[in-house]
Coordinates of C-alpha atoms in Angstrom, one line a residue:
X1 CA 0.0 0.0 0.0
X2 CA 1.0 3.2 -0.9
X3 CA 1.9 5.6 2.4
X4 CA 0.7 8.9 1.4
X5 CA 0.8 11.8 4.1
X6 CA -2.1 13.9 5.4
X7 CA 0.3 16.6 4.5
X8 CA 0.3 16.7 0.8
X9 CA -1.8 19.2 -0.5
X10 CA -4.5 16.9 -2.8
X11 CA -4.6 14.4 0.3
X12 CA -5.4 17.0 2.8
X13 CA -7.2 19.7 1.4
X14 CA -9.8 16.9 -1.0
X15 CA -9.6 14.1 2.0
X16 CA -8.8 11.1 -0.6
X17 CA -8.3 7.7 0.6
X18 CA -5.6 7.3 -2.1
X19 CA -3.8 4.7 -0.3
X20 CA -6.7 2.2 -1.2
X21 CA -7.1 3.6 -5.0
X22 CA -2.8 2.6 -5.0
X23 CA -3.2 -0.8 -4.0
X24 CA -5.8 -1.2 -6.7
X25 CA -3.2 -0.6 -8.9
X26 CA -0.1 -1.7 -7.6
X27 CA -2.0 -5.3 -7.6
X28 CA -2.7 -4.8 -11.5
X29 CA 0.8 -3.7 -11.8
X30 CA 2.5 -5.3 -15.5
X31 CA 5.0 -2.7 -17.0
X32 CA 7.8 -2.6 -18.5
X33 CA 10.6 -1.7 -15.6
X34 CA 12.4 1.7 -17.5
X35 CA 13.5 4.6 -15.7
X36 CA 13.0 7.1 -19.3
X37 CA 14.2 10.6 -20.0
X38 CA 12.4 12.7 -22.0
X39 CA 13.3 12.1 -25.2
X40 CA 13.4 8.3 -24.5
X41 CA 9.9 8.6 -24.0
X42 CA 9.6 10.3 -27.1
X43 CA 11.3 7.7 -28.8
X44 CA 9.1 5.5 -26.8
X45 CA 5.9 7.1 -28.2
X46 CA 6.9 7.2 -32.0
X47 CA 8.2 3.7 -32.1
X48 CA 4.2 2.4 -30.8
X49 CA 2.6 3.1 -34.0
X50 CA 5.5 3.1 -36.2
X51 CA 5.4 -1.1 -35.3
X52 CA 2.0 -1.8 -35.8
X53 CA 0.4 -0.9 -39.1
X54 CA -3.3 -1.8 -37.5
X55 CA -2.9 0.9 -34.8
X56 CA -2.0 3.3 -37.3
X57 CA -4.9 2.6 -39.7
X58 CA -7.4 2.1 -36.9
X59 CA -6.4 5.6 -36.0
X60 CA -6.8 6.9 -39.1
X61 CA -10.3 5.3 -38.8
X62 CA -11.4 6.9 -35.3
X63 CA -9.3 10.1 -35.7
X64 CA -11.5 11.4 -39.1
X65 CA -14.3 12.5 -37.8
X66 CA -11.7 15.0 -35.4
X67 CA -9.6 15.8 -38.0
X68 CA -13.3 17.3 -40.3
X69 CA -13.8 19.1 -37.5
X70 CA -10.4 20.6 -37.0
X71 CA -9.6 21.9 -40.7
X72 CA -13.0 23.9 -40.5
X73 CA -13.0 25.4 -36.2
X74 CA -8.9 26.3 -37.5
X75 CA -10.5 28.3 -40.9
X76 CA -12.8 30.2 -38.4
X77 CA -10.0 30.0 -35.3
X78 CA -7.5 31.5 -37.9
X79 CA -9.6 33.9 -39.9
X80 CA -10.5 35.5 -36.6
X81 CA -7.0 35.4 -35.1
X82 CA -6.4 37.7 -38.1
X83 CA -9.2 40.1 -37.7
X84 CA -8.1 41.2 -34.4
X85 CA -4.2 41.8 -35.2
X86 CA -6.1 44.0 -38.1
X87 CA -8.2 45.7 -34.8
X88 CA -5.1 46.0 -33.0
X89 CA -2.5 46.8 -35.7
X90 CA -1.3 50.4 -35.3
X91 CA -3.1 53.0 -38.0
X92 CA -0.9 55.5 -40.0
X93 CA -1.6 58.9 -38.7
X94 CA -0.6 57.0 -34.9
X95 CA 2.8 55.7 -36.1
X96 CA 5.0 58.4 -33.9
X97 CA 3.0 57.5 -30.8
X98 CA 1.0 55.0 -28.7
X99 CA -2.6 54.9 -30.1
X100 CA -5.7 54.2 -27.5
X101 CA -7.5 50.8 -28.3
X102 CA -10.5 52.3 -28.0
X103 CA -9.5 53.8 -31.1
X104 CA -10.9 50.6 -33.0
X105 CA -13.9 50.0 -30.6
X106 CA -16.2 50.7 -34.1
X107 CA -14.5 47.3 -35.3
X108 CA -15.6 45.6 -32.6
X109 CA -18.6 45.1 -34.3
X110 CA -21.3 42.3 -33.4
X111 CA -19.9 40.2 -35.9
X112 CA -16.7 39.7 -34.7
X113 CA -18.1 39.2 -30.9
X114 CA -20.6 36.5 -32.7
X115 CA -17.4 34.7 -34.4
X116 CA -16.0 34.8 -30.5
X117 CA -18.6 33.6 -28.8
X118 CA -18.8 30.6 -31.5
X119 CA -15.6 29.7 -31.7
X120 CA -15.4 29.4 -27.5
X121 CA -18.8 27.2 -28.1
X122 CA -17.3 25.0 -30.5
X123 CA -14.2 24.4 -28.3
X124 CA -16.1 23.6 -25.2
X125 CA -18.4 21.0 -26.6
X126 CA -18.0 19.3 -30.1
X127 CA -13.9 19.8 -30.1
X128 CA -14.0 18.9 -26.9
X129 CA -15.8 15.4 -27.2
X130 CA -14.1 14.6 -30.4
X131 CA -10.6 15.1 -28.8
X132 CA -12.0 12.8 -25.8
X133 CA -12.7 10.2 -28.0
X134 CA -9.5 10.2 -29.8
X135 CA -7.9 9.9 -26.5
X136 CA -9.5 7.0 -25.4
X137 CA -9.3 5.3 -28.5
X138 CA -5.0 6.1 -28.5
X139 CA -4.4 5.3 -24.9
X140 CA -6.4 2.4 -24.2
X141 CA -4.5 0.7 -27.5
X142 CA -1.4 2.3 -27.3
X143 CA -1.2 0.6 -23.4
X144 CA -2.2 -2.6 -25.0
X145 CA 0.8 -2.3 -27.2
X146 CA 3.2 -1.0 -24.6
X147 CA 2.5 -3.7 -22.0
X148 CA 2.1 -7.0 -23.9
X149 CA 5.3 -5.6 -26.1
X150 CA 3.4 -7.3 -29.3
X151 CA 1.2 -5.8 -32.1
X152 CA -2.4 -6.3 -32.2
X153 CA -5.0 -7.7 -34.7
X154 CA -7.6 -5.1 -36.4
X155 CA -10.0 -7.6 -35.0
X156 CA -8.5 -7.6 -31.5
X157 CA -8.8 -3.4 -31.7
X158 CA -12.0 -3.4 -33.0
X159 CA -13.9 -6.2 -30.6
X160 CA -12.1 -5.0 -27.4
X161 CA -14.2 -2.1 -26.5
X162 CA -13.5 -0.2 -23.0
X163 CA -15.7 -0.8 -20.2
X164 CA -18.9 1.9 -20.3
X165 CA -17.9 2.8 -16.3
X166 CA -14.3 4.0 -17.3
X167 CA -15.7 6.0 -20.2
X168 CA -18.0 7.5 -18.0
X169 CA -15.1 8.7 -15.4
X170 CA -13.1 9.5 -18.2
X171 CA -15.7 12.3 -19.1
X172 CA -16.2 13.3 -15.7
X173 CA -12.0 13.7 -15.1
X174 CA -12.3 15.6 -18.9
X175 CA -14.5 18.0 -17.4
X176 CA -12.5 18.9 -14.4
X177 CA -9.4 19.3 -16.7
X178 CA -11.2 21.4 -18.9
X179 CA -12.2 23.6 -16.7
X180 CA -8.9 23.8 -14.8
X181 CA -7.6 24.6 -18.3
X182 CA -10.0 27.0 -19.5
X183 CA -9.4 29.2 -16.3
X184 CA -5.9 29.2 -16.6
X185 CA -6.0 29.9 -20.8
X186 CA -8.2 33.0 -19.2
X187 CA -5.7 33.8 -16.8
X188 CA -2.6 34.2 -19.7
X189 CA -5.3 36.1 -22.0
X190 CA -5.5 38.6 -18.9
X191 CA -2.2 39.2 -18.4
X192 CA -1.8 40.0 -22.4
X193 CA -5.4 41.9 -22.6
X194 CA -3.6 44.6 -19.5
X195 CA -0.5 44.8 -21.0
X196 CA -2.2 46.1 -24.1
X197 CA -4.5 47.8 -22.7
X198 CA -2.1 49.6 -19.7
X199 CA 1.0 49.9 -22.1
X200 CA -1.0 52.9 -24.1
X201 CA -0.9 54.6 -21.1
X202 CA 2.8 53.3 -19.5
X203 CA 5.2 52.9 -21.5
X204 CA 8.4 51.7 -18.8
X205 CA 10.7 48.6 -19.7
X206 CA 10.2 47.8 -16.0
X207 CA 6.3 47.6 -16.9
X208 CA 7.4 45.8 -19.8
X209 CA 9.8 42.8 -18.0
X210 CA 7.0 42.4 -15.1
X211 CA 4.4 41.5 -16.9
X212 CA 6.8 39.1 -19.4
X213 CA 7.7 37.3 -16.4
X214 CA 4.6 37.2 -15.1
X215 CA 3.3 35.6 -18.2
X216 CA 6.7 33.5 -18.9
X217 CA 6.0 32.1 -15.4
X218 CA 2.3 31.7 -15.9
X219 CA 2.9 29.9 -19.3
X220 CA 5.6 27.7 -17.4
X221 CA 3.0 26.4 -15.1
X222 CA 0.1 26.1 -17.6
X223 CA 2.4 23.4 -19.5
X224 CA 3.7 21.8 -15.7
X225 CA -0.1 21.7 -15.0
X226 CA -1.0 20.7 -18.5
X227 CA 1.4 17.4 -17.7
X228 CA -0.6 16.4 -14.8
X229 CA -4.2 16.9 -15.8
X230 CA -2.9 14.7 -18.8
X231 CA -2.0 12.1 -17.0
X232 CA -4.9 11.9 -15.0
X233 CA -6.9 11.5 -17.9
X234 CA -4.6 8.4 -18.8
X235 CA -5.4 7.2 -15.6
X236 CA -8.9 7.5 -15.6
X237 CA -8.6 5.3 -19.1
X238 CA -6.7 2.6 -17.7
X239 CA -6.9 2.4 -14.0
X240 CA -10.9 3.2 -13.7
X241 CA -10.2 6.5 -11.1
X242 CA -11.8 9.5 -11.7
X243 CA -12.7 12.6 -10.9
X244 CA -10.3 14.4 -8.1
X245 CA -9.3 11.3 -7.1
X246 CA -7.5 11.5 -10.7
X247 CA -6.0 14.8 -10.4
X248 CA -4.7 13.9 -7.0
X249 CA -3.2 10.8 -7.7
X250 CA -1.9 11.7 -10.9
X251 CA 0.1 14.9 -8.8
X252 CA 1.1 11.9 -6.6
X253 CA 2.5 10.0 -9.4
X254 CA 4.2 12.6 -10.9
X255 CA 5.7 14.2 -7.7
X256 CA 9.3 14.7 -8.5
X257 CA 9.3 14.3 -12.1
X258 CA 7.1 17.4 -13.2
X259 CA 10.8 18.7 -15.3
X260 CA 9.9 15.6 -17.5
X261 CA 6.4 16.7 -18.1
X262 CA 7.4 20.4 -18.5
X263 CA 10.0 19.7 -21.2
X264 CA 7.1 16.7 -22.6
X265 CA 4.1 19.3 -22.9
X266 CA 6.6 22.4 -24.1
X267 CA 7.5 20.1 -27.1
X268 CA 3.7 19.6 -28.2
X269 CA 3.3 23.5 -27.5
X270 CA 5.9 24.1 -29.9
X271 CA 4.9 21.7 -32.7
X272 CA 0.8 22.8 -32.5
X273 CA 1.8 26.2 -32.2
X274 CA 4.9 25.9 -34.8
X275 CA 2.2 24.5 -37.7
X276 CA -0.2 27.2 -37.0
X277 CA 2.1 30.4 -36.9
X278 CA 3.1 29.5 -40.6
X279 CA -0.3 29.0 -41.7
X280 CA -1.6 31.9 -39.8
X281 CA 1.0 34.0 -41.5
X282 CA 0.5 33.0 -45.0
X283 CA -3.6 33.3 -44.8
X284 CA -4.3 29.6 -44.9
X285 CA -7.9 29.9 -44.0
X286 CA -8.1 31.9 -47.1
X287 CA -7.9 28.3 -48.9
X288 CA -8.2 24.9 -47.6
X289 CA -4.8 23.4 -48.4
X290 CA -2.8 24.6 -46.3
X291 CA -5.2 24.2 -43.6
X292 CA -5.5 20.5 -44.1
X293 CA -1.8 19.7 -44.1
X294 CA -1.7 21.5 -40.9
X295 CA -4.2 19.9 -39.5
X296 CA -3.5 16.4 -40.7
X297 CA 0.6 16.8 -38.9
X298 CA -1.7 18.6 -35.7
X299 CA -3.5 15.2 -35.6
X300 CA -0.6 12.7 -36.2
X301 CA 1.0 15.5 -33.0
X302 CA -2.2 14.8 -31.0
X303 CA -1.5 10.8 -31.2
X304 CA 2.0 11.0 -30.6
X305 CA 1.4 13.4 -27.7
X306 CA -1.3 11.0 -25.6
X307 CA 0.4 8.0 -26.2
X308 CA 3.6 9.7 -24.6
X309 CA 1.5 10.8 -21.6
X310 CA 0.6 6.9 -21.5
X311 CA 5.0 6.0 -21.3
X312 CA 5.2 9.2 -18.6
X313 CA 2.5 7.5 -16.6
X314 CA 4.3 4.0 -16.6
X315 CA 7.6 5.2 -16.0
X316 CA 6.7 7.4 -13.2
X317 CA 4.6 4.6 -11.4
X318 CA 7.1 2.3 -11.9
X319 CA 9.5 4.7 -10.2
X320 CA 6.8 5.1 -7.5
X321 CA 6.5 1.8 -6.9
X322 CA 10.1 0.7 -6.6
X323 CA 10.9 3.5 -4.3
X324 CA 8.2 1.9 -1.8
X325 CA 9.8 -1.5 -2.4
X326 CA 12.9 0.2 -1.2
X327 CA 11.2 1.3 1.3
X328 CA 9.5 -1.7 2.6
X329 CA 13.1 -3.8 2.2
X330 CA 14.2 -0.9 4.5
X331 CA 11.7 -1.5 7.3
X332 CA 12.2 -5.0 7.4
X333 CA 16.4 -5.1 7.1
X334 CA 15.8 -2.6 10.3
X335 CA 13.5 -5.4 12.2
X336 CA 16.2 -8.1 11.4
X337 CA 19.1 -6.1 13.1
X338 CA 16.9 -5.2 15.9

């Protein structure tokens, strides 16, 4: 059993019993004993689908209907990214001197609040679900994979559904994480919203390496945080615990290791973001090619990502559960000599 103080903050402040919810695992424990770096589980994640041509296909298969989805919310997500660097782009006759926002208030037209309140519509519900589905479908096969070390069968994929009860939790733990995520997302958008806003009136290079700190750190954090509400989605896929029972035991899990998840989540950040700047700047969403092989590498990103959260979960229980072995051997060598 795991021995988890009253003084961690998820134990104490939510009053888990996650010393019960560890032994349930610990007695399904079957991993492969690695202790991986980053960019082993990198090469970790790539090798899984690489080896098995069913996975990829079945992917393929489940990840369409997302990937429809995605090359028409990035047209709108794009075309309106645009429209407000137009609103906020400096005019002319204010070249020589800060300009007032306000100044474009007439842009900020009913229209382009309509095009916000949509897009934040579509992220919350359809993208949302779609992206849940993926995941399931990539984890719970990917682990497969990983743990038996062996390919499977299109019919094995296909007629080995997961239990209703974990997709259930799985939603429920989605939820939480979304709306852990959404508030922070609204946090950073603050921070840049008062720069703009206050840097008409201050302009101070003090003013200006406060608030890039503040948002460096902020950012920092999103993608340490991002790590760990990952992983407790994995482990509401494959070890049946939901909810804040997830989150908590997934900050267990990771305790110590959150570098690894930083550095794992920055890389992702950089290769969504890194395919979208380009298109963004060309006026993809004035066409639909460009678009699609963006969102086609986005989606073959999105796989790769989840199925390296699934490696960072194993390695860091296994890494868990040896140090309590340790542990345990400890205890009883200091019996003996008594």
């Amino acid at each position: 059993m795991y021995n988890i103080p009253n003084k961690e903050p998820f134990g104490h402040m939510l009053g888990l019993n996650l010393a019960v919810a560890a032994v349930g695992i610990e007695n399904n424990h079957n991993m492969p004993k690695k202790k991986l770096e980053m960019f082993e589980i990198l090469k970790e994640a790539i090798l899984i689908p690489c080896g098995n041509i069913n996975f990829i296909f079945f992917e393929v298969i489940t990840s369409f209907s997302l990937f429809c989805f995605l090359v028409n919310y990035e047209i709108l997500l794009q075309r309106t990214l645009f429209e407000t660097s137009e609103i906020l782009r400096t005019p002319p006759g204010f070249l020589n001197y800060r300009w007032p926002i306000p100044f474009h208030t007439k842009k900020l037209n009913w229209e382009f609040s309509y095009k916000l309140i949509q897009l934040t519509l579509l992220y919350l519900l359809p993208l949302h679900l779609l992206e849940l589905y993926s995941v399931l479908v990539t984890v719970n096969l990917a682990s497969k994979i990983y743990a038996k070390e062996k390919s499977l069968t299109l019919k094995e994929m296909i007629w080995k559904p997961i239990q209703k009860s974990r997709l259930t939790g799985t939603f429920i733990t989605s939820v939480y994480v979304l709306l852990l995520s959404t508030c922070t997302l609204l946090g950073l958008i603050w921070l840049v919203t008062n720069y703009l806003v206050l840097g008409n009136f201050v302009f101070d290079v003090l003013f200006t390496v406060l608030y890039g700190a503040a948002f460096v750190a902020l950012q920092t954090k999103y993608l340490e945080w991002t790590a760990m509400w990952n992983i407790s989605i994995v482990i509401s896929i494959l070890e049946g615990i939901y909810g804040h029972e997830a989150l908590a035991l997934s900050a267990y899990f990771i305790r110590g290791s959150e570098r690894r998840g930083l550095l794992l989540m920055l890389v992702f950040f950089v290769w969504g973001n890194g395919l979208r700047l380009p298109c963004l700047y060309s006026r993809c969403f004035e066409g639909r090619n460009g678009i699609i092989a963006q969102v086609s590498l986005f989606c073959v990103c999105n796989v790769i990502k989840w199925i390296a959260c699934m490696v960072y979960f194993y390695d860091c229980k296994e890494r868990i559960l040896e140090k309590k072995v340790d542990e345990e051997r400890g205890e009883k060598d200091e019996v003996v000599d008594r």
